[in-house]
Tab-separated table of C-alpha atoms and ligand atoms in Angstrom:
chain	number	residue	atom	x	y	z
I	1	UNK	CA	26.003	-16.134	-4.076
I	2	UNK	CA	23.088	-15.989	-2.260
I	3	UNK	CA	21.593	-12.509	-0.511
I	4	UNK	CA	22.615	-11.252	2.876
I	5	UNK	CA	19.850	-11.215	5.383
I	6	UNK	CA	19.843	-8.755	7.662
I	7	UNK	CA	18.990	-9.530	11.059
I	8	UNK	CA	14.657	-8.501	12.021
I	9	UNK	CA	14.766	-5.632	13.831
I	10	UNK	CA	11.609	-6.128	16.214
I	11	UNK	CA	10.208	-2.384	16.637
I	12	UNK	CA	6.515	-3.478	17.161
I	13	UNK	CA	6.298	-3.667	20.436
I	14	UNK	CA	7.517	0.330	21.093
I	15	UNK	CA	5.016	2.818	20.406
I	16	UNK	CA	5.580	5.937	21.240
I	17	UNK	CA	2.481	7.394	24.074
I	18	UNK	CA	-0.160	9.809	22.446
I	19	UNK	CA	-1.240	12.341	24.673
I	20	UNK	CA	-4.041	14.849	24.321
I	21	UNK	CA	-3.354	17.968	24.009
I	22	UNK	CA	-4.104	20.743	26.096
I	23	UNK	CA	-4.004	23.337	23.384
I	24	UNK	CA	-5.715	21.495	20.774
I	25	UNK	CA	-5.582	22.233	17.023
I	26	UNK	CA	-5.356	25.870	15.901
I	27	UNK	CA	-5.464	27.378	12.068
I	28	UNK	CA	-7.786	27.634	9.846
I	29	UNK	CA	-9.294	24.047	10.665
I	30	UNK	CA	-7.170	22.432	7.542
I	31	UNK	CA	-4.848	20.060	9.594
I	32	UNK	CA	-1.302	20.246	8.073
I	33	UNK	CA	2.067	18.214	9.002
I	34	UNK	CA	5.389	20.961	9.051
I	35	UNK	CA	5.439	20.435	5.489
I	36	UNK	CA	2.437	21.943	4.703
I	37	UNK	CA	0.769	18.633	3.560
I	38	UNK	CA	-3.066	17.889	4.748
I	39	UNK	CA	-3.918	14.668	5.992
I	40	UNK	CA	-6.272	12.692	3.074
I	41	UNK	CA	-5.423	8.734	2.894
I	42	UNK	CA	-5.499	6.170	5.446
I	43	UNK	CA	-4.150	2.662	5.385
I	44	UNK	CA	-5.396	0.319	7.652
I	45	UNK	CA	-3.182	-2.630	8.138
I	46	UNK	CA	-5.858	-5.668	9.193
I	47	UNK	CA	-3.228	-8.429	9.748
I	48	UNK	CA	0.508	-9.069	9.691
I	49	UNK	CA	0.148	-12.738	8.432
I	50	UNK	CA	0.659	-13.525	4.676
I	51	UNK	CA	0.338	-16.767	2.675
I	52	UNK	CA	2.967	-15.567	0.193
I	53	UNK	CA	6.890	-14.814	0.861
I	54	UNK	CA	7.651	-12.508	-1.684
I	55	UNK	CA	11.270	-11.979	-1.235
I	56	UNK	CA	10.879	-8.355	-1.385
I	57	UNK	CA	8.808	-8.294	1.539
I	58	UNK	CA	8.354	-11.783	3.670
I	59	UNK	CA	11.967	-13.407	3.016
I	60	UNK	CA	11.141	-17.015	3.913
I	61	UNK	CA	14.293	-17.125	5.743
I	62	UNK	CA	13.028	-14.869	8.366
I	63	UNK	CA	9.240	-15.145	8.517
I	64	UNK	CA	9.892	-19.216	9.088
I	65	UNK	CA	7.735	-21.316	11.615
I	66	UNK	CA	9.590	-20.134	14.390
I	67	UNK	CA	8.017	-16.243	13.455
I	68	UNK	CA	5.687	-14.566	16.050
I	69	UNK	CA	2.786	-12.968	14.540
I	70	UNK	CA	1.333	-10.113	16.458
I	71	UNK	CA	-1.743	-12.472	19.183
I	72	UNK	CA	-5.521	-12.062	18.423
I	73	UNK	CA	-5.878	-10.199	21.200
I	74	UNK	CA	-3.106	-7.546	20.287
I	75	UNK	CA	-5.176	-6.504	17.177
I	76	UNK	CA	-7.466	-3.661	16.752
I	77	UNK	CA	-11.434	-5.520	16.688
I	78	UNK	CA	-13.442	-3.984	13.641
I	79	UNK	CA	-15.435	-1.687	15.801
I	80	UNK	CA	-12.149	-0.102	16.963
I	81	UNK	CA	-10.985	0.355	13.532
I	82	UNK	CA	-13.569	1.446	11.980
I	83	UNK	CA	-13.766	4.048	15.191
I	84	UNK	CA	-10.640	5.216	14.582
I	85	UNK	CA	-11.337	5.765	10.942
I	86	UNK	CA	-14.368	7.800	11.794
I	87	UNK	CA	-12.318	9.947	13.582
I	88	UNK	CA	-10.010	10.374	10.946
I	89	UNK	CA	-12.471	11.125	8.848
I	90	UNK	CA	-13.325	13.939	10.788
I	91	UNK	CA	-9.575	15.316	10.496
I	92	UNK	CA	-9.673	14.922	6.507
I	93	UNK	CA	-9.518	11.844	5.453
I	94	UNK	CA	-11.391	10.881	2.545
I	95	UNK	CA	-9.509	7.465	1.381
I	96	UNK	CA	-9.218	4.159	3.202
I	97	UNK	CA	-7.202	1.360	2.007
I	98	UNK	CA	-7.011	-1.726	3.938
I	99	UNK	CA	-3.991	-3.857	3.185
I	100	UNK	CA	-1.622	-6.368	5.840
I	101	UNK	CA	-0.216	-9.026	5.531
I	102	UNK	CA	-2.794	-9.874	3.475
I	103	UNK	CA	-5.649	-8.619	4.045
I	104	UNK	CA	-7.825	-11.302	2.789
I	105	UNK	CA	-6.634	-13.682	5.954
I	106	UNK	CA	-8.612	-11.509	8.417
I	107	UNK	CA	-12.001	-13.176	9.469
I	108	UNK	CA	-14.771	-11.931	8.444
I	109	UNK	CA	-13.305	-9.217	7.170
I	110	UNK	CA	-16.812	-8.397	5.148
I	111	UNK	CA	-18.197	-7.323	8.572
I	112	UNK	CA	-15.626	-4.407	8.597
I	113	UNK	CA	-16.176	-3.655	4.941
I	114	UNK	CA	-19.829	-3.263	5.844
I	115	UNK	CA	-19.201	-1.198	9.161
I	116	UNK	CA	-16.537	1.454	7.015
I	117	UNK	CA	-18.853	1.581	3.899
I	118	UNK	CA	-21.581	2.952	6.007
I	119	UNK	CA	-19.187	5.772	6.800
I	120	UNK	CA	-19.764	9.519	5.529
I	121	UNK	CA	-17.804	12.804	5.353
I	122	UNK	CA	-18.758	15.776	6.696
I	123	UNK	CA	-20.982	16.822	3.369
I	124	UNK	CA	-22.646	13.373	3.992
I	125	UNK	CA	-20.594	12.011	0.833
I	126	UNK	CA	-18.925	8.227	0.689
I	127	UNK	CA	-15.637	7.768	1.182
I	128	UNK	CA	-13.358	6.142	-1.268
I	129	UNK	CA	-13.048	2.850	0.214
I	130	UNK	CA	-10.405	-0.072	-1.552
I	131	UNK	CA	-8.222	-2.921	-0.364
I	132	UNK	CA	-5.164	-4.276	-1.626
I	133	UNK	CA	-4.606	-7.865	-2.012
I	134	UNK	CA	-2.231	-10.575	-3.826
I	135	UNK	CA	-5.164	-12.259	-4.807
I	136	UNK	CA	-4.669	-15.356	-4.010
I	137	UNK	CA	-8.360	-15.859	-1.964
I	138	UNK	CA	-10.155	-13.113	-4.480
I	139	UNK	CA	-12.194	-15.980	-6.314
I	140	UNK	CA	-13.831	-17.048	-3.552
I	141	UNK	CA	-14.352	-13.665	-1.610
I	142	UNK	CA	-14.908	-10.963	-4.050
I	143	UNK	CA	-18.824	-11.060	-5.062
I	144	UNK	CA	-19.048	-10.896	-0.135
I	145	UNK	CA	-16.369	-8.175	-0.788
I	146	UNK	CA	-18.722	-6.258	-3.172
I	147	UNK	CA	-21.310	-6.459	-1.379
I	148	UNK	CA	-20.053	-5.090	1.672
I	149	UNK	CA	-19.910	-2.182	-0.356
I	150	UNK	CA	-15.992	-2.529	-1.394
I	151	UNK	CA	-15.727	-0.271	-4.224
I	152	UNK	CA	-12.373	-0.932	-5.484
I	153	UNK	CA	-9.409	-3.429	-5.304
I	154	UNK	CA	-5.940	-3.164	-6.120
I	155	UNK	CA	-4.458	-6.944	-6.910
I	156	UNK	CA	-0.374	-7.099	-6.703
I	157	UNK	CA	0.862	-9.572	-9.459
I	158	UNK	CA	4.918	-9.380	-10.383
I	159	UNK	CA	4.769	-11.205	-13.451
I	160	UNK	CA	2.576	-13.589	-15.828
I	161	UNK	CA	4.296	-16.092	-16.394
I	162	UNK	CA	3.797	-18.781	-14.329
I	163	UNK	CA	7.184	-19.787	-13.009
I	164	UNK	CA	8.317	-16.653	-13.007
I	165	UNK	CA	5.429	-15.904	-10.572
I	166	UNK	CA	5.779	-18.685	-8.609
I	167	UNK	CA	9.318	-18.077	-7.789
I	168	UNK	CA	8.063	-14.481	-6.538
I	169	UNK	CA	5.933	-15.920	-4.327
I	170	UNK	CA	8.160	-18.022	-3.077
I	171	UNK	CA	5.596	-20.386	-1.805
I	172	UNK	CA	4.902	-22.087	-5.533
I	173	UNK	CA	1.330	-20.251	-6.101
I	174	UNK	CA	0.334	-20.594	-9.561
I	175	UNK	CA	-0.813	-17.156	-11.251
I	176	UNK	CA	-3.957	-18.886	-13.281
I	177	UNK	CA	-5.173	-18.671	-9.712
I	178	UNK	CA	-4.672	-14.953	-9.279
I	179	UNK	CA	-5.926	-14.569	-12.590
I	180	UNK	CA	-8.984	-16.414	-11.718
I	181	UNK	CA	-9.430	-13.762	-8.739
I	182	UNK	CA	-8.956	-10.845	-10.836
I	183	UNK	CA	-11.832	-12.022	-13.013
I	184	UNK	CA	-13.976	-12.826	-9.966
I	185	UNK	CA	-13.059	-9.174	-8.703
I	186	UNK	CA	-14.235	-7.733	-12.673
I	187	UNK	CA	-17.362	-9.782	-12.519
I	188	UNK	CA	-18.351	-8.763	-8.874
I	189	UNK	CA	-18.173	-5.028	-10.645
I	190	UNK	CA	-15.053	-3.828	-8.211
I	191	UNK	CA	-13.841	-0.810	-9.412
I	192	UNK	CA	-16.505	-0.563	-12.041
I	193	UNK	CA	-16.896	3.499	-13.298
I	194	UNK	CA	-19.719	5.557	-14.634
I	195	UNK	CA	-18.286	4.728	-18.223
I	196	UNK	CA	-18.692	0.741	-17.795
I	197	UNK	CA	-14.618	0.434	-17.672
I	198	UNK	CA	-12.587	-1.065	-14.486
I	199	UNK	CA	-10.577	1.746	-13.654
I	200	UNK	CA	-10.952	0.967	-10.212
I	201	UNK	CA	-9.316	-2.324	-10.700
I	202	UNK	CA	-5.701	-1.745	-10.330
I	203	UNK	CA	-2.546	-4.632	-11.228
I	204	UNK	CA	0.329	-3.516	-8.894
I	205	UNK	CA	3.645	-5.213	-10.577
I	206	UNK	CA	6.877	-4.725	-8.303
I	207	UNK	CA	10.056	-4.895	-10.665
I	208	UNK	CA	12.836	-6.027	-9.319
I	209	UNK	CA	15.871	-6.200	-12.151
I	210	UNK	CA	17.456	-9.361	-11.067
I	211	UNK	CA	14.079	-11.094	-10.880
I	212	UNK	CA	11.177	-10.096	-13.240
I	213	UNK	CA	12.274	-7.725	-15.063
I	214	UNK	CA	11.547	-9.788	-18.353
I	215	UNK	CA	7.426	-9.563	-17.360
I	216	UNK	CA	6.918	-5.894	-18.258
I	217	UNK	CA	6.384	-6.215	-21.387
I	218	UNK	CA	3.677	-9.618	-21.196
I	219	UNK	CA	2.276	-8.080	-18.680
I	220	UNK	CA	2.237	-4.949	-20.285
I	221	UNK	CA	0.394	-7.118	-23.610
I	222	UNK	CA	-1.900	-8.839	-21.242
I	223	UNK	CA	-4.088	-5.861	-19.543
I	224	UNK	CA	-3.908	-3.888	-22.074
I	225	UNK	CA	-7.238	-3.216	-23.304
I	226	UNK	CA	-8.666	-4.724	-20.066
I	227	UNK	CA	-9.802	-1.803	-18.985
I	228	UNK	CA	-7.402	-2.163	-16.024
I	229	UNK	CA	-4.529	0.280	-14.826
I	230	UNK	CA	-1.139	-1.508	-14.326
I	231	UNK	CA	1.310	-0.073	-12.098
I	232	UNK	CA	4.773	-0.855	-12.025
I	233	UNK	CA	6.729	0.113	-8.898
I	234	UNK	CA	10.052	0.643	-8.021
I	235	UNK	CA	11.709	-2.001	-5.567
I	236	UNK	CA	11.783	0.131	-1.858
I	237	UNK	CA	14.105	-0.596	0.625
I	238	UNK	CA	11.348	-0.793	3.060
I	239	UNK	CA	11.987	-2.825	6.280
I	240	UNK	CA	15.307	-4.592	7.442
I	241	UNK	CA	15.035	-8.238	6.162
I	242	UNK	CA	14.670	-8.065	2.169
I	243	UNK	CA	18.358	-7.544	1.768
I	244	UNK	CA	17.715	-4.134	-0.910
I	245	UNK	CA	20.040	-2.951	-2.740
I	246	UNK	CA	19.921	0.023	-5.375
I	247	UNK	CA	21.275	-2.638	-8.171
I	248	UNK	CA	17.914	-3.968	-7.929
I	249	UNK	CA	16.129	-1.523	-8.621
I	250	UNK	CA	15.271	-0.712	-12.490
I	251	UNK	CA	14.151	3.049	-12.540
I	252	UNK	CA	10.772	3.701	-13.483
I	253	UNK	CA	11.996	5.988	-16.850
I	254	UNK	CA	13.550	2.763	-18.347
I	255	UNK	CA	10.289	0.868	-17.563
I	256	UNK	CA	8.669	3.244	-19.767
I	257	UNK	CA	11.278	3.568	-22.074
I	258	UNK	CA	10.897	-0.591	-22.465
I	259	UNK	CA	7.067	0.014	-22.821
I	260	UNK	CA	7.900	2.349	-25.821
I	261	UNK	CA	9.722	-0.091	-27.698
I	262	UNK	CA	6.396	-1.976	-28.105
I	263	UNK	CA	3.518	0.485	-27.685
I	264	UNK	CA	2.697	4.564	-28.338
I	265	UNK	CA	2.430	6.037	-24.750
I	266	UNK	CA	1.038	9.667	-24.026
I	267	UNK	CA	1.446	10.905	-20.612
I	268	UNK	CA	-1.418	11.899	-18.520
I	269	UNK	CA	-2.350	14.538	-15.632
I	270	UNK	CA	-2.479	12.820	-12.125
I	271	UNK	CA	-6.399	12.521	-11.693
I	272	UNK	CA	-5.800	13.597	-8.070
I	273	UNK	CA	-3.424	15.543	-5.727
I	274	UNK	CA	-1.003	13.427	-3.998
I	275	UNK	CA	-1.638	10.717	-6.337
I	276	UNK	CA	1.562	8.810	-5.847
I	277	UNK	CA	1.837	7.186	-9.938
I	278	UNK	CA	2.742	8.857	-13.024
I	279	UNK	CA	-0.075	7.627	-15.725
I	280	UNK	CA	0.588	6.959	-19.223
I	281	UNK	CA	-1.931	6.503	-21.568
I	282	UNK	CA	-1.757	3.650	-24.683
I	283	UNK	CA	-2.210	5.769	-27.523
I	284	UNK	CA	-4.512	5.120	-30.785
I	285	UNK	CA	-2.988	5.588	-34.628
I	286	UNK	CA	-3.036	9.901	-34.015
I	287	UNK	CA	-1.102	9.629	-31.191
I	288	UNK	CA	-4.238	10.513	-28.857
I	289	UNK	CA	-4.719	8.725	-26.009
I	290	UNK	CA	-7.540	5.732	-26.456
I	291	UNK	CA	-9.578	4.920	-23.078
I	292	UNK	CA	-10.745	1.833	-24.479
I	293	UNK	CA	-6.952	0.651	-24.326
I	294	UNK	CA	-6.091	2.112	-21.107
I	295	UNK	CA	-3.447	3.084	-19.373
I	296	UNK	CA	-0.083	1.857	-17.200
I	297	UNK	CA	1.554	3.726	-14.528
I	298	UNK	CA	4.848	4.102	-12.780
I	299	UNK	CA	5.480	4.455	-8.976
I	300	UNK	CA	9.278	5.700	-8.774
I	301	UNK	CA	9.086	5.863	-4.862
I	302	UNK	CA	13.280	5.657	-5.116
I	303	UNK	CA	14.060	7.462	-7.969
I	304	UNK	CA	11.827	10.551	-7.718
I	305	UNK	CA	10.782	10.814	-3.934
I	306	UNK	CA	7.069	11.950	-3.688
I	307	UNK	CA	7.387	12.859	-0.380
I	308	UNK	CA	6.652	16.211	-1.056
I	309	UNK	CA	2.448	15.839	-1.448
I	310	UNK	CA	2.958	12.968	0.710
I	311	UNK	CA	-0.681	12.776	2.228
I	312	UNK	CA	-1.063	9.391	3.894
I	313	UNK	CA	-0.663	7.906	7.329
I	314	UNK	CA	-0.968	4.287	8.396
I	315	UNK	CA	-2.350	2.424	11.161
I	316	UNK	CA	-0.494	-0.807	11.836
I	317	UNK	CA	-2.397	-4.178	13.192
I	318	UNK	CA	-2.238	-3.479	16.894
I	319	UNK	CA	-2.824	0.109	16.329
I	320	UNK	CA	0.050	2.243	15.935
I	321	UNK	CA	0.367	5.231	13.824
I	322	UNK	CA	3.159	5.986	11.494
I	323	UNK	CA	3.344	9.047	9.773
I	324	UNK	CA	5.806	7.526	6.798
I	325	UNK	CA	6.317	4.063	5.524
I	326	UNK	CA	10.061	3.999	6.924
I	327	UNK	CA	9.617	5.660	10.151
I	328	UNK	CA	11.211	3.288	13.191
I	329	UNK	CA	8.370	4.137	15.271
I	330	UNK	CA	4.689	4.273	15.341
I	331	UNK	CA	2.024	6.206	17.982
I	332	UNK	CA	0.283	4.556	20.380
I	333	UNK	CA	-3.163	5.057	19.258
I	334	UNK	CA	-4.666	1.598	20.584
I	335	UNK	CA	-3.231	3.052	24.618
I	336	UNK	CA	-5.148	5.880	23.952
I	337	UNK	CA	-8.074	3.828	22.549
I	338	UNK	CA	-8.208	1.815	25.443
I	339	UNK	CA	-8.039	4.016	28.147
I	340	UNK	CA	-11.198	5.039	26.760
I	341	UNK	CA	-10.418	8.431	25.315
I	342	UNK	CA	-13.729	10.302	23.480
I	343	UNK	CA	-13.533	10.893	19.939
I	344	UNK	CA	-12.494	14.360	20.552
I	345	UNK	CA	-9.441	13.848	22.654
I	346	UNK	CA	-8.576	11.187	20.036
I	347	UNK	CA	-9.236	13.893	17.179
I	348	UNK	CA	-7.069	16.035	19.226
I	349	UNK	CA	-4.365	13.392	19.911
I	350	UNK	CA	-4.029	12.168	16.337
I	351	UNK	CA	-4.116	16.128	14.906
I	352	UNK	CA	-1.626	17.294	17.185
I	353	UNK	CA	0.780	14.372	15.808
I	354	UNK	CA	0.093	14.875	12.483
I	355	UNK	CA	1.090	18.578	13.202
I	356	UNK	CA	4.358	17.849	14.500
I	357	UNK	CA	5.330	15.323	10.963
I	358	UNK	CA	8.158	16.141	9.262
I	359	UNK	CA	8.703	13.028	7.484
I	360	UNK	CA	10.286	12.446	4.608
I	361	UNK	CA	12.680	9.492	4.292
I	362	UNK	CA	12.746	9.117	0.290
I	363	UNK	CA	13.879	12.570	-0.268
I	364	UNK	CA	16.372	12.190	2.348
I	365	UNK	CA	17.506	8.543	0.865
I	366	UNK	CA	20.581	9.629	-1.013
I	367	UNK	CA	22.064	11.669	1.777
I	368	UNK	CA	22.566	8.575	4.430
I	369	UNK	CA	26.019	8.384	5.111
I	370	UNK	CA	27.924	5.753	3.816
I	371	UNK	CA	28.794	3.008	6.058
I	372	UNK	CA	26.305	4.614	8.522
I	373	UNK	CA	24.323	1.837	9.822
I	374	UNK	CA	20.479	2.159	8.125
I	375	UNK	CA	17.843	3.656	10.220
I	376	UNK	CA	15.536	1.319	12.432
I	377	UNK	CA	12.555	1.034	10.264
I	378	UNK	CA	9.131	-0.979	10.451
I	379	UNK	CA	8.366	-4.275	7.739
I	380	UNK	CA	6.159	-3.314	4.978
I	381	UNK	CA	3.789	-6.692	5.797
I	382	UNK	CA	3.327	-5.417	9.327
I	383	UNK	CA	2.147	-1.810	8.080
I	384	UNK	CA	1.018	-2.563	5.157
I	385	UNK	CA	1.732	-0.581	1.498
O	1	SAM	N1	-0.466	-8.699	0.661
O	1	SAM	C1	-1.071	-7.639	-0.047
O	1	SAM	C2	-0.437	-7.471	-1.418
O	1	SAM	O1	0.637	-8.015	-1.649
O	1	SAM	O2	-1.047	-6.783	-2.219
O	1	SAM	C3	-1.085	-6.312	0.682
O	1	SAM	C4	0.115	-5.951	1.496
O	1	SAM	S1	1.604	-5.673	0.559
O	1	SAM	C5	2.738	-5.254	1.832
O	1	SAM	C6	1.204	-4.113	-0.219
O	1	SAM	C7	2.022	-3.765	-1.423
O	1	SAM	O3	3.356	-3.531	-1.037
O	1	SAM	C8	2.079	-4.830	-2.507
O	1	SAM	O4	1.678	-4.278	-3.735
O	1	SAM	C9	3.526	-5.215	-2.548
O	1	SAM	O5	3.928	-5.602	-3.825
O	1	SAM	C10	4.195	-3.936	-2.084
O	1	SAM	N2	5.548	-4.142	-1.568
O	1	SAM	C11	5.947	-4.968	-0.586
O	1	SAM	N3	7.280	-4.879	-0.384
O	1	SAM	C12	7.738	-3.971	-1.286
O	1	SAM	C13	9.024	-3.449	-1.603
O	1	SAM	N4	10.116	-3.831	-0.961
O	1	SAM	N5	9.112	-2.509	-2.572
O	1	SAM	C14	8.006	-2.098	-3.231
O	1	SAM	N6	6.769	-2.553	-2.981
O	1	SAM	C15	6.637	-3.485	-2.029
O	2	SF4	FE1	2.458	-11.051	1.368
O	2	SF4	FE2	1.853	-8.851	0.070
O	2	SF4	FE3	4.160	-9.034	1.350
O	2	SF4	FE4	3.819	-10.502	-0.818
O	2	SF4	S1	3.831	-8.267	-0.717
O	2	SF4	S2	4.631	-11.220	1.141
O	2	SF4	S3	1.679	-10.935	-0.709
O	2	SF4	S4	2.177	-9.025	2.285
O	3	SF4	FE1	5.495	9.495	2.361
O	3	SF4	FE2	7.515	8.601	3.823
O	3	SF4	FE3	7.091	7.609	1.369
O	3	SF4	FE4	8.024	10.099	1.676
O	3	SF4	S1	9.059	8.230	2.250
O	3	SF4	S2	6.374	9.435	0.287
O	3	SF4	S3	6.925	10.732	3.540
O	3	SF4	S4	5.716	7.431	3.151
């Protein structure tokens, strides 16, 4: 039988209006949401186009030829972005990701590389800037992307075998290709460390029972050693089109549970707060873990809600701000932009919304009615992971 589809709920075209404050911030000049949680991680969403249709994501069925992508003119230009991250910056921010769509598609995107590399904190430091791609146009971009001054890039593959791959895709891409990019992205130096290993080159994997469940353990056996981290993540119910359901999703303890079958696993600390995965090291003949092997990680976004140290908010294509990656709505921030607000009213706006979040739709996940209908909620390729 094939999947349901659920009809697209449009919700890109309602923002809701920023305002400046009157009053603005108060405290003790650490911004913090009504959960306590500071604001550290920005993703920057650079396009809502994608060559791939992962099902999970892009169902073919409803991002067809008769789809309407977001116009040119609707986007945010690279000097407004990289405006708006400045600002952020100067709220707490000390991570930018871009991602899409793919973020790879935007023009020139090198240009905006350049113009966020060049940004500093307050203490004059560099910010942790990385992208996240599928790959697919890393080969012939990634030595530009380098040097830009990208530091780090996080490739999403869902399995290594080749059909299996190209029936994620859903548009027949071959993974030699990908492959191909993720060398490119290893001999540009991305995500090169002090210690001469990649651990700034990440392999995002999303596991979906029904699907690829069968490529943990190759793919597992094929970075090991690489000096690469792979991920796995849990299948989210993000959007309204990918037709989710919990029987798809393979919790992230009986990933690891499959990895142990094959390979000695310690676990490791998170090497920073908020950090979303749960690392595992590949361990050597004592049972220590071996940095020359690596490490794998699990991102149970379903099965144990992180929502807690949740520190990131997003800024779609055209500009709008969501606080969580299932809220219906976004803020306005491009209105404000463009009715030429300083950087201090926007500081103001943007800190006087993160004040007010209370977000937290994955700890909330198992307490939705049943039969209730699901809340309105944003597609993952139009704000980005
Ligand atoms: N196109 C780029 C890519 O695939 O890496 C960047 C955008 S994509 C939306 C960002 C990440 O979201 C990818 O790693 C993708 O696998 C993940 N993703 C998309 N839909 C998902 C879902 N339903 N559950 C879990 N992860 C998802
Ligand atoms: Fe495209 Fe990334 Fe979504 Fe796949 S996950 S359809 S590559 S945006
Ligand atoms: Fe953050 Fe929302 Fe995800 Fe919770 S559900 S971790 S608040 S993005």
């Amino acid at each position: 039988m094939s999947e349901r589809i659920i009809p697209l709920l449009d919700q890109r075209h309602q923002g809701l209006a920023m305002k400046v404050p009157t009053n603005p911030m108060t405290g003790d000049g650490v911004l913090r949401d009504q959960r306590h949680r500071p604001l550290h991680d920005l993703r920057i969403s650079v396009t809502d186009r994608c060559n791939f249709r992962c099902n999970y994501c892009m169902p073919k069925e409803v991002f067809d030829s008769h789809y309407t992508y977001l116009p040119h003119s609707d986007l945010l230009s690279f000097e407004e972005i990289t405006r708006v991250a400045r600002v952020f910056v100067g709220l707490g921010v000390r991570k930018l990701r871009l991602t899409g769509g793919e973020p790879l598609l935007r023009k020139n995107l090198e240009v905006l590389i350049e113009q966020l590399s060049a940004l500093k904190t307050p203490q004059g430091k560099p910010l942790d800037l990385t992208l996240t791609t599928n790959g697919s146009l890393l080969k012939r971009k990634a030595q530009d992307l380098r040097r830009a001054g990208l530091q780090r890039v996080t490739v999403s593959l869902d399995g290594i075998d080749d059909a299996v791959f190209r029936a994620m895709n859903d548009v027949d891409f071959p993974v030699a290709d990908v492959l191909d990019g993720i060398e490119a992205a290893r001999a540009a130096g991305l995500g090169l460390d002090a210690h001469g290993r990649f651990s700034g080159l990440k392999i995002n994997m999303v596991v979906k029972r029904t699907t690829n469940l069968d490529q943990i353990l190759p793919m597992a056996r094929h970075f090991r050693g690489s000096g690469m981290t792979l991920r796995f993540i849990e299948y989210m119910d993000v959007g309204t089109t990918n037709g989710w359901r919990m029987d798809d999703v393979l919790p992230s303890a009986e990933v690891i549970r499959l990895l142990q079958t094959e390979f000695a696993l310690v676990p490791l600390e998170p090497s920073a707060p908020g950090e979303t995965a749960q690392r595992w090291g590949y361990a050597d003949t004592q049972g220590r873990h071996d940095p020359a092997l690596g490490e794998v990680g699990v991102i149970s976004s379903v099965t144990q809600a992180f929502c807690h140290d949740c520190n990131r908010a997003r800024l779609s294509t055209e500009g709008k701000l969501y606080l969580c990656l299932f809220a219906g709505q976004g803020h306005d921030l491009r209105g404000l932009l463009r009715q030429d607000a300083s950087d201090e009213q926007l500081a103001a706006a943007i800190g006087q919304v993160w004040q007010q979040r209370d977000d937290r739709y994955s700890e909330l996940r198992g307490q939705q009615t049943p039969g209730q209908p699901a809340p309105r909620r944003v597609e993952m390729s139009y704000i980005g992971g």
